[in-house]
Coordinates of N, CA and C in Angstrom, one line a residue:
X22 N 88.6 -25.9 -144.6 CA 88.8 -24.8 -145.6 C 89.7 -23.7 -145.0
X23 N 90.0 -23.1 -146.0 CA 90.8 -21.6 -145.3 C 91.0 -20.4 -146.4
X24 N 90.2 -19.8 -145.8 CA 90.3 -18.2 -146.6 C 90.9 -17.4 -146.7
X25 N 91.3 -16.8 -147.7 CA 91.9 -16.1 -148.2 C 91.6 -14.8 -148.9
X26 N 93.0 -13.7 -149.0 CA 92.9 -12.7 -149.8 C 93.8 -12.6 -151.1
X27 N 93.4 -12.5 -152.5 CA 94.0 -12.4 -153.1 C 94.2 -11.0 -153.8
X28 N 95.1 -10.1 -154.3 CA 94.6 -9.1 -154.9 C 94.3 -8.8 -156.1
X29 N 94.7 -9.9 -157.2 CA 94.4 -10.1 -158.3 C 93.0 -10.7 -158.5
X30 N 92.4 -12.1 -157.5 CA 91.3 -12.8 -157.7 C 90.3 -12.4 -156.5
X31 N 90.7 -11.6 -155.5 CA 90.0 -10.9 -154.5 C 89.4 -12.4 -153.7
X32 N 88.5 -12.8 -153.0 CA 88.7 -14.0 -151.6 C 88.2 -15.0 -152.3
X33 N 89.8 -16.0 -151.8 CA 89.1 -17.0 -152.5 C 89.0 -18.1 -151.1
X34 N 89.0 -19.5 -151.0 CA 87.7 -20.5 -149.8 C 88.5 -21.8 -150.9
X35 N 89.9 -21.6 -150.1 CA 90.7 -23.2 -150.4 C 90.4 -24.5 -149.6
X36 N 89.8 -25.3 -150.1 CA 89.6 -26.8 -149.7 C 90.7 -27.5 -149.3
X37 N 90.9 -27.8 -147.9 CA 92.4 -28.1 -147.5 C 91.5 -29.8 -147.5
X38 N 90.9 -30.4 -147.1 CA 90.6 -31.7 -146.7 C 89.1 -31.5 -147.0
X39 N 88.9 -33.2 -147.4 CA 87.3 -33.5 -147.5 C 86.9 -35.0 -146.7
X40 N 86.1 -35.2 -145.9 CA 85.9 -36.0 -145.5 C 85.3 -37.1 -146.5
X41 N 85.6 -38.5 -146.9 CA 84.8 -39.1 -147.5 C 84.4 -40.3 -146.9
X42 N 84.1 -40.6 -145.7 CA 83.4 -40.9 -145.0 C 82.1 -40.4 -144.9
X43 N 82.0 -39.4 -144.9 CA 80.5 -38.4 -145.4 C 79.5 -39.2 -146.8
X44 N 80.5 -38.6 -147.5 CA 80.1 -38.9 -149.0 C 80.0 -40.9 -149.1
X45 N 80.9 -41.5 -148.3 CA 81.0 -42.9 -148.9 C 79.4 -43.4 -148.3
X46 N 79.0 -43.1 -147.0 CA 78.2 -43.5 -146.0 C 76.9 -43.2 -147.0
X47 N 77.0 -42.0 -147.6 CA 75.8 -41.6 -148.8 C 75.8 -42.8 -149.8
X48 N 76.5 -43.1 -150.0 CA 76.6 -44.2 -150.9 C 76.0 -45.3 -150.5
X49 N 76.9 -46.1 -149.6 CA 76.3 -46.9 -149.2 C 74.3 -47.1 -149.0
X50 N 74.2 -46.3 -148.5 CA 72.5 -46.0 -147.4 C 72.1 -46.1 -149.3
X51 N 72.5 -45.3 -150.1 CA 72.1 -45.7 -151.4 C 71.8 -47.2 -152.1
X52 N 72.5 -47.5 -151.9 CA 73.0 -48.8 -152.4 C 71.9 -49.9 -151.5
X53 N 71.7 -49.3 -150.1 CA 70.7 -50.8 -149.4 C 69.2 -50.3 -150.1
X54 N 69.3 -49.3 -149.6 CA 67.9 -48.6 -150.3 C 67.6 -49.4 -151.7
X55 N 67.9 -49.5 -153.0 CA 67.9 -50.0 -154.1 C 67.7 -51.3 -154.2
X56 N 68.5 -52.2 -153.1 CA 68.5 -53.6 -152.9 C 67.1 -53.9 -152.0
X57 N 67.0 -53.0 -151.1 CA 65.6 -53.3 -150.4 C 64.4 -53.3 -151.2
X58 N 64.6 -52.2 -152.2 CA 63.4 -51.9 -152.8 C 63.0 -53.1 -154.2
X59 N 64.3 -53.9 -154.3 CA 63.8 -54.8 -155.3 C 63.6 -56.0 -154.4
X60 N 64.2 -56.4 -153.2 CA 64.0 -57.3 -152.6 C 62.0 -57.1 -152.4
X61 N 61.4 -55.6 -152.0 CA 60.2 -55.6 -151.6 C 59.3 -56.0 -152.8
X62 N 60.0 -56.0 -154.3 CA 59.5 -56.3 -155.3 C 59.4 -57.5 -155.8
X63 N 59.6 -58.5 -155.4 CA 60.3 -59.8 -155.1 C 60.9 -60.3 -156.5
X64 N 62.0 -59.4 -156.5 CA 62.9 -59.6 -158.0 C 64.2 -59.5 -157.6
X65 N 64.6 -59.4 -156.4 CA 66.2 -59.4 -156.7 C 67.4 -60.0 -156.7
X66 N 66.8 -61.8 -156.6 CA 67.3 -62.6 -157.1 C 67.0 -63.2 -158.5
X67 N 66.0 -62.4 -158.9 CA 65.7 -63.2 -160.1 C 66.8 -63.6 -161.4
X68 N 67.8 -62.8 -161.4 CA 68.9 -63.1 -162.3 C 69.6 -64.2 -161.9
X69 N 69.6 -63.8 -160.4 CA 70.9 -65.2 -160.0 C 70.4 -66.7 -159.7
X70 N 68.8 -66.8 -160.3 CA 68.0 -67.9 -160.2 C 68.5 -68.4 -161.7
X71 N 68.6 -68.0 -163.0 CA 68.6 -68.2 -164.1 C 69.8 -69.2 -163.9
X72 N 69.9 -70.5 -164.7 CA 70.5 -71.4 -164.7 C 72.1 -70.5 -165.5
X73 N 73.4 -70.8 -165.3 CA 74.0 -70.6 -165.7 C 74.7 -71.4 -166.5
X74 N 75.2 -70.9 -168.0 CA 75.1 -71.6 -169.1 C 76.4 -72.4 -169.0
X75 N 76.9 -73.8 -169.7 CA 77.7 -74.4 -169.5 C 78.9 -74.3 -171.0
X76 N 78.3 -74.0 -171.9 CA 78.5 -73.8 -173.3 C 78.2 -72.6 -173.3
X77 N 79.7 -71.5 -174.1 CA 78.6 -69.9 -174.8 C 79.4 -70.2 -176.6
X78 N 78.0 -69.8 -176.8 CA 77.9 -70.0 -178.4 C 78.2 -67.9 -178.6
X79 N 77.5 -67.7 -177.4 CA 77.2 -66.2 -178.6 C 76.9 -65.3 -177.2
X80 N 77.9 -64.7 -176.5 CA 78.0 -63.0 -175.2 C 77.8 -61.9 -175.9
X81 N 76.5 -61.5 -175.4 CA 76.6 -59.5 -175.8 C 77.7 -58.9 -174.4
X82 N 78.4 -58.0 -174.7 CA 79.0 -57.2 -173.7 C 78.6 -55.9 -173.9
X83 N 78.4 -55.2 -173.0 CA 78.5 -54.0 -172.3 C 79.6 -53.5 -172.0
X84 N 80.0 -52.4 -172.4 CA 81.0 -51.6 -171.8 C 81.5 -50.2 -172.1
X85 N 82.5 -49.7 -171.5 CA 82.8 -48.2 -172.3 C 83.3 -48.2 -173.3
X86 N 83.2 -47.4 -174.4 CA 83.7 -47.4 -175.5 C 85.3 -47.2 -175.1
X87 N 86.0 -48.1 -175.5 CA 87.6 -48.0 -175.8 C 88.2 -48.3 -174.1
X88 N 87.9 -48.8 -173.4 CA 88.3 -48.9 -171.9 C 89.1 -49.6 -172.0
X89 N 90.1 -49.6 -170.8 CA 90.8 -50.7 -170.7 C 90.4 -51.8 -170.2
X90 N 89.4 -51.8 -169.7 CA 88.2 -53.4 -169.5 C 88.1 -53.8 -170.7
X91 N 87.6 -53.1 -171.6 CA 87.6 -53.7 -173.0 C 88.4 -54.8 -173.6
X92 N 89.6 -53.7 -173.5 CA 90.6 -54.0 -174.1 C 91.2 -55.6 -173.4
X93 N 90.7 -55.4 -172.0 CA 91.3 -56.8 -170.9 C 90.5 -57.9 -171.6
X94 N 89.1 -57.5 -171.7 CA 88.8 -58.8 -171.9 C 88.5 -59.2 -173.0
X95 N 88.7 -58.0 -174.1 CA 89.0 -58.2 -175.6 C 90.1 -59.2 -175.5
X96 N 91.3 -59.0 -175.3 CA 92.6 -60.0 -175.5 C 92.5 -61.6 -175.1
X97 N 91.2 -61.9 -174.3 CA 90.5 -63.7 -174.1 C 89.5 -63.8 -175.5
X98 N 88.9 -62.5 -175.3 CA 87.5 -62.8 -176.0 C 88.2 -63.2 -177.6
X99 N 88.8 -62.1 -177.6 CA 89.4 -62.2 -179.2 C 89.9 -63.5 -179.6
X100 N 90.8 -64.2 -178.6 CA 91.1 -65.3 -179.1 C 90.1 -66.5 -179.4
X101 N 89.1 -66.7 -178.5 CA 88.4 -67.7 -178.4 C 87.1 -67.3 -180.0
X102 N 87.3 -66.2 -180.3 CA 86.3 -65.9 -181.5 C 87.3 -66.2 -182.5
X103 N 88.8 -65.7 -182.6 CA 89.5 -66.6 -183.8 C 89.5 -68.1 -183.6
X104 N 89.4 -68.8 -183.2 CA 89.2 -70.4 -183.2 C 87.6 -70.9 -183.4
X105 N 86.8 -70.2 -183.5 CA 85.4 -70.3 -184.0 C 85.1 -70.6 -182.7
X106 N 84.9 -70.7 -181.2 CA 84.9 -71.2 -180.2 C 83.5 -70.3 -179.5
X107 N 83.5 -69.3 -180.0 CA 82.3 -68.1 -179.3 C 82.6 -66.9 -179.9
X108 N 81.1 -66.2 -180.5 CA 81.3 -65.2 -181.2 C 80.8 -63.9 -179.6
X109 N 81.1 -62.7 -180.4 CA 80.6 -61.9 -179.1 C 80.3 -60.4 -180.0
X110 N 79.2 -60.0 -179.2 CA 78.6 -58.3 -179.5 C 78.9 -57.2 -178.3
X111 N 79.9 -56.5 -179.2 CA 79.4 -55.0 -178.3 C 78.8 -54.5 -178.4
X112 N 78.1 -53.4 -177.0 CA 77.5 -52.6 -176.9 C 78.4 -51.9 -175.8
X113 N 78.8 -50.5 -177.0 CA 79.0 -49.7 -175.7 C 78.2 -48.2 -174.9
X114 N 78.9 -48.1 -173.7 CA 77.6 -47.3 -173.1 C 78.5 -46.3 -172.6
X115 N 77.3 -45.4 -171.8 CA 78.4 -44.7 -170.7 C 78.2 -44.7 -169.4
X116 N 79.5 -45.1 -168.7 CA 79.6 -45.7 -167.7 C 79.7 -44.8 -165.6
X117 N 79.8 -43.4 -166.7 CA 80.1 -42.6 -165.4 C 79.7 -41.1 -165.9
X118 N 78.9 -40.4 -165.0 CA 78.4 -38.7 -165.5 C 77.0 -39.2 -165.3
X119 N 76.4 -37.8 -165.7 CA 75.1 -38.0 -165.6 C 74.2 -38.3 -166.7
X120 N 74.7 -39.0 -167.4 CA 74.2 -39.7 -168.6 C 74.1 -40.8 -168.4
X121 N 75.3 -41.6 -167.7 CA 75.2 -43.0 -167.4 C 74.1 -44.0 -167.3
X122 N 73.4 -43.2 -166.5 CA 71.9 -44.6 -166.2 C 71.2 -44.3 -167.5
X123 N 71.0 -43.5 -168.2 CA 70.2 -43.5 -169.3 C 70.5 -44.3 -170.7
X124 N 72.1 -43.9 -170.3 CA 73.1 -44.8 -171.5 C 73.0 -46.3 -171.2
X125 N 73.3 -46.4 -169.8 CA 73.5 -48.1 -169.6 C 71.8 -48.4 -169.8
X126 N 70.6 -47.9 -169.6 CA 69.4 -48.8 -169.6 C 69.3 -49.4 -171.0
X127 N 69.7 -48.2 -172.3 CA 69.4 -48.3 -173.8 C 70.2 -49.4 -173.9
X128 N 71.5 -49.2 -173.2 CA 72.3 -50.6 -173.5 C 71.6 -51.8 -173.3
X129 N 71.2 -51.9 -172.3 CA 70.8 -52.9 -171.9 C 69.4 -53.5 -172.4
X130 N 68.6 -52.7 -172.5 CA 67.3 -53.1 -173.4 C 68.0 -53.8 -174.7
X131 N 68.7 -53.0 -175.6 CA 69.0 -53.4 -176.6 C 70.0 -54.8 -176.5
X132 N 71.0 -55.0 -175.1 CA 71.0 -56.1 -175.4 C 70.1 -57.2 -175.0
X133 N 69.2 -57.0 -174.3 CA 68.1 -57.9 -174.2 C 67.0 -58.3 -175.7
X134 N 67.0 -57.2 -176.4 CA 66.2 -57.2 -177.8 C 67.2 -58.2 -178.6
X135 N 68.3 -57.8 -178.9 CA 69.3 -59.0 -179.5 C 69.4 -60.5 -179.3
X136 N 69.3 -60.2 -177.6 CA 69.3 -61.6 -177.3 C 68.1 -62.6 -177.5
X137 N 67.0 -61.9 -177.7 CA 65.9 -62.7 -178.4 C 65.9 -63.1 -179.8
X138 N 66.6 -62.2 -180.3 CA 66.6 -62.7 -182.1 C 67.5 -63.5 -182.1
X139 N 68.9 -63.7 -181.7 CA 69.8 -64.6 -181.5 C 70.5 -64.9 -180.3
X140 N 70.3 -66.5 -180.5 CA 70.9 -67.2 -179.6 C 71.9 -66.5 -179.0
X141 N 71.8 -66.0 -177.8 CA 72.7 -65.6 -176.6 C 73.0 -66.5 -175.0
X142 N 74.0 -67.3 -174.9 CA 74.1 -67.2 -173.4 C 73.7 -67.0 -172.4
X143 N 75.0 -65.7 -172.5 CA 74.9 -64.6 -171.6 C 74.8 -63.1 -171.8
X144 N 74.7 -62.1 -171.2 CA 75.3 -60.8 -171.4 C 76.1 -60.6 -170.1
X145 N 77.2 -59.6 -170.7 CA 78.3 -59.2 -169.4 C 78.3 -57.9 -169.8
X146 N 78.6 -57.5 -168.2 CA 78.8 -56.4 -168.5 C 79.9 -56.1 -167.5
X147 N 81.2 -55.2 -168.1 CA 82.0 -54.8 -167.8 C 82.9 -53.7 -168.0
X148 N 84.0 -53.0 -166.7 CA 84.6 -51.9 -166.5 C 85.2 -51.9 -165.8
X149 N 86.2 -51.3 -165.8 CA 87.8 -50.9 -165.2 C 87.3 -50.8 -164.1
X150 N 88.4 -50.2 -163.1 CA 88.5 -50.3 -161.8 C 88.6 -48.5 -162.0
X151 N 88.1 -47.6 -160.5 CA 88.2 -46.1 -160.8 C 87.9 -46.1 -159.1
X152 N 88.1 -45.0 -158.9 CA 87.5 -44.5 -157.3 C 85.8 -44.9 -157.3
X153 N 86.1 -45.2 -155.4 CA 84.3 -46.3 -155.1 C 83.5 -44.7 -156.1
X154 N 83.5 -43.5 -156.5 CA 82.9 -42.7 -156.1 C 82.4 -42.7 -157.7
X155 N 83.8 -43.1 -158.4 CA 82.9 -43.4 -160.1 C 82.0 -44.5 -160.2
X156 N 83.0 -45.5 -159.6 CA 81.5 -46.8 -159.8 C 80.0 -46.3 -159.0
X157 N 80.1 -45.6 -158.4 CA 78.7 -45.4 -157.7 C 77.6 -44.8 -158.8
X158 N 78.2 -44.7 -160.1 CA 77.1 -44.5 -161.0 C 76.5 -45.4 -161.5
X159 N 76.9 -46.8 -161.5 CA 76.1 -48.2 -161.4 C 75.2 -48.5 -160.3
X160 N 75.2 -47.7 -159.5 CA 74.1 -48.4 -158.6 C 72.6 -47.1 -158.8
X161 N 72.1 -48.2 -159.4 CA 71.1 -47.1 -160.0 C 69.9 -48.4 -160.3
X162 N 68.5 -48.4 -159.9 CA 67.3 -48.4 -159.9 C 67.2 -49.2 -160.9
X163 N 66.9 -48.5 -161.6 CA 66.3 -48.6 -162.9 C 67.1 -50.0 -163.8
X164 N 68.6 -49.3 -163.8 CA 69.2 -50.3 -164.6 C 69.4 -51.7 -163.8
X165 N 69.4 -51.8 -162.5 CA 69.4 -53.0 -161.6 C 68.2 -53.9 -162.2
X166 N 67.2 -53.1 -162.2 CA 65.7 -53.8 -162.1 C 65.9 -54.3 -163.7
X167 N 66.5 -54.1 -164.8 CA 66.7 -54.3 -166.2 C 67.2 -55.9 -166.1
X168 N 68.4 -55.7 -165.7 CA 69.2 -57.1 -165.3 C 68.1 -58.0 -164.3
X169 N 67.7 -57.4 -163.2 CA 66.6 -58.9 -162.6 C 66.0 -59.1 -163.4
X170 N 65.3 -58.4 -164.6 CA 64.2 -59.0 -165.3 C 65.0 -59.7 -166.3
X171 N 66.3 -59.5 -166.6 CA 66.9 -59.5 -168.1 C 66.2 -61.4 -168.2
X172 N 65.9 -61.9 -169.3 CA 65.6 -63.4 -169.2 C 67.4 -64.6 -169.6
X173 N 68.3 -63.7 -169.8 CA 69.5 -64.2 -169.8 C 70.4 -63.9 -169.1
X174 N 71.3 -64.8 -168.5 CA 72.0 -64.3 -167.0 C 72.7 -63.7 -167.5
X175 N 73.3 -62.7 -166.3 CA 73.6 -61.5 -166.4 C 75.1 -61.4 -165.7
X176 N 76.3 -61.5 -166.3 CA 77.9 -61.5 -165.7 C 78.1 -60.3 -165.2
X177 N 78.8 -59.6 -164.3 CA 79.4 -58.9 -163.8 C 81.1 -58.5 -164.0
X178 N 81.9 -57.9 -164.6 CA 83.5 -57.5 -164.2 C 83.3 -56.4 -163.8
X179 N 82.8 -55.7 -162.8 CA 83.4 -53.9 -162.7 C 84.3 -53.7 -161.9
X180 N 85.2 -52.9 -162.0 CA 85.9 -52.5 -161.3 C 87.4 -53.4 -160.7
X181 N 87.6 -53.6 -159.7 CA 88.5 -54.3 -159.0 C 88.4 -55.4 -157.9
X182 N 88.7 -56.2 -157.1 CA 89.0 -57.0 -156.5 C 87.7 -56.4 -155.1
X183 N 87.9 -55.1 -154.9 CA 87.4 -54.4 -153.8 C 85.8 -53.9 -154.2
X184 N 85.7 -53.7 -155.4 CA 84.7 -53.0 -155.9 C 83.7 -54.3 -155.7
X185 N 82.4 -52.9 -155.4 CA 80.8 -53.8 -155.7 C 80.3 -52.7 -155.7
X186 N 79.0 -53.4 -156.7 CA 78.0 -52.3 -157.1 C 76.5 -52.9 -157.1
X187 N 75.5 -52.6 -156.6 CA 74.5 -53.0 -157.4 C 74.1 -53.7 -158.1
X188 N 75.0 -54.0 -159.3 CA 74.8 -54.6 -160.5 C 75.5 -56.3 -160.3
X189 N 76.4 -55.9 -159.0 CA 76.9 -57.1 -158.9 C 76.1 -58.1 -158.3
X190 N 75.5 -57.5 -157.2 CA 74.4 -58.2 -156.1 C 73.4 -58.6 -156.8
X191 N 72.7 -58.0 -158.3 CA 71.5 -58.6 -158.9 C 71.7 -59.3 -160.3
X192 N 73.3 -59.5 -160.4 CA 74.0 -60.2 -161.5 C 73.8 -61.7 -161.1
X193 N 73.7 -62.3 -162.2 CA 74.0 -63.8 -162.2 C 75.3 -64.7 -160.9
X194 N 76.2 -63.7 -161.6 CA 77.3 -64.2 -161.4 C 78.5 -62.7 -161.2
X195 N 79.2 -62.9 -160.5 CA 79.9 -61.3 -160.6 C 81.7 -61.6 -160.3
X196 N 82.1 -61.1 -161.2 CA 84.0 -61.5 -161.2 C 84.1 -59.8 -160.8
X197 N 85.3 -59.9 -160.0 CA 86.3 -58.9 -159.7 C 87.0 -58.1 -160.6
X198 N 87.2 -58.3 -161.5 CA 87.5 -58.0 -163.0 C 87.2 -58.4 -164.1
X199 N 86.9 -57.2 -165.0 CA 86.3 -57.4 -166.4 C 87.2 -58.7 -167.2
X200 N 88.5 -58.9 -167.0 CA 89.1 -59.9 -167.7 C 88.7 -61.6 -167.3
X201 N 88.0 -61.3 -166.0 CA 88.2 -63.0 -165.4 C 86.6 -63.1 -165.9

């Protein structure tokens, strides 16, 4: 940091560098923590036990409203629903802020409620690629433990090539991008 005088805004405390090694290591220790604590639950394979489907008749997706994940994997999905080949439901949530876990759980309940009234698959859930520090709003408890229980397997696209989260470790199945 380095201090200053100004005489208009009187001392200001300029942030020249941040370490994020600090902050990423927080993350991390986060992230075992959550995985240990479902592993002590003996649930945190339970998704990636669920047989995975060979035929999809009918995907709920999760996602941000209007993302470019959407949009990615709108441009396959779209087509395969105009040839009558697989229909698909959104639900979208929110994916980053302090709203997020609360947004993704309703998401997620509710696509689990769906998927009991109609024949579903799978559910995916997917999102763009952003700094490790936005996705680190998916690694979150509560919504992890949603997906081990979910009784339909559970896809993964978040982020990028590099990215993992939580959701990927207790997903069925987990792609590098929302499109694949």
């Amino acid at each position: 940091v380095q201090a200053k005088f100004d005489c208009m805004y009187g001392f200001q405390l300029d942030i020249l560098d941040i370490d994020p090694d600090f902050i990423l290591g927080k993350l991390e220790r986060k992230r075992k923590e959550i995985l240990a604590k479902l592993k002590a639950e003996g649930i945190l394979a339970n998704n990636k036990k669920l047989p995975s489907p060979i035929d999809f008749e009918h995907v709920i997706v999760i996602c941000p409203k209007g993302s470019a994940g959407q949009g990615d994997f709108r441009r396959e999905a779209d087509d395969l629903e105009s040839r009558g080949l697989c229909s698909f439901s959104y639900i979208t949530a929110t994916f980053q802020g302090v709203n997020s876990s609360s947004s993704l759980q309703k998401a997620m309940q509710k696509a689990n409620e769906m998927a009991e009234k109609k024949a579903t698959q799978a559910i995916v859930i997917i999102r763009g690629g952003g700094a490790t520090t936005d996705l680190s709003w998916l690694d979150d408890l509560a919504l992890a433990k949603l997906i081990c229980l979910s009784a339909k397997p559970v896809f993964t696209g978040l982020g990028h090539e590099k990215d993992r989260s939580v959701l990927d470790e207790v997903s069925n199945q987990s792609f590098d991008t929302p499109s694949k």
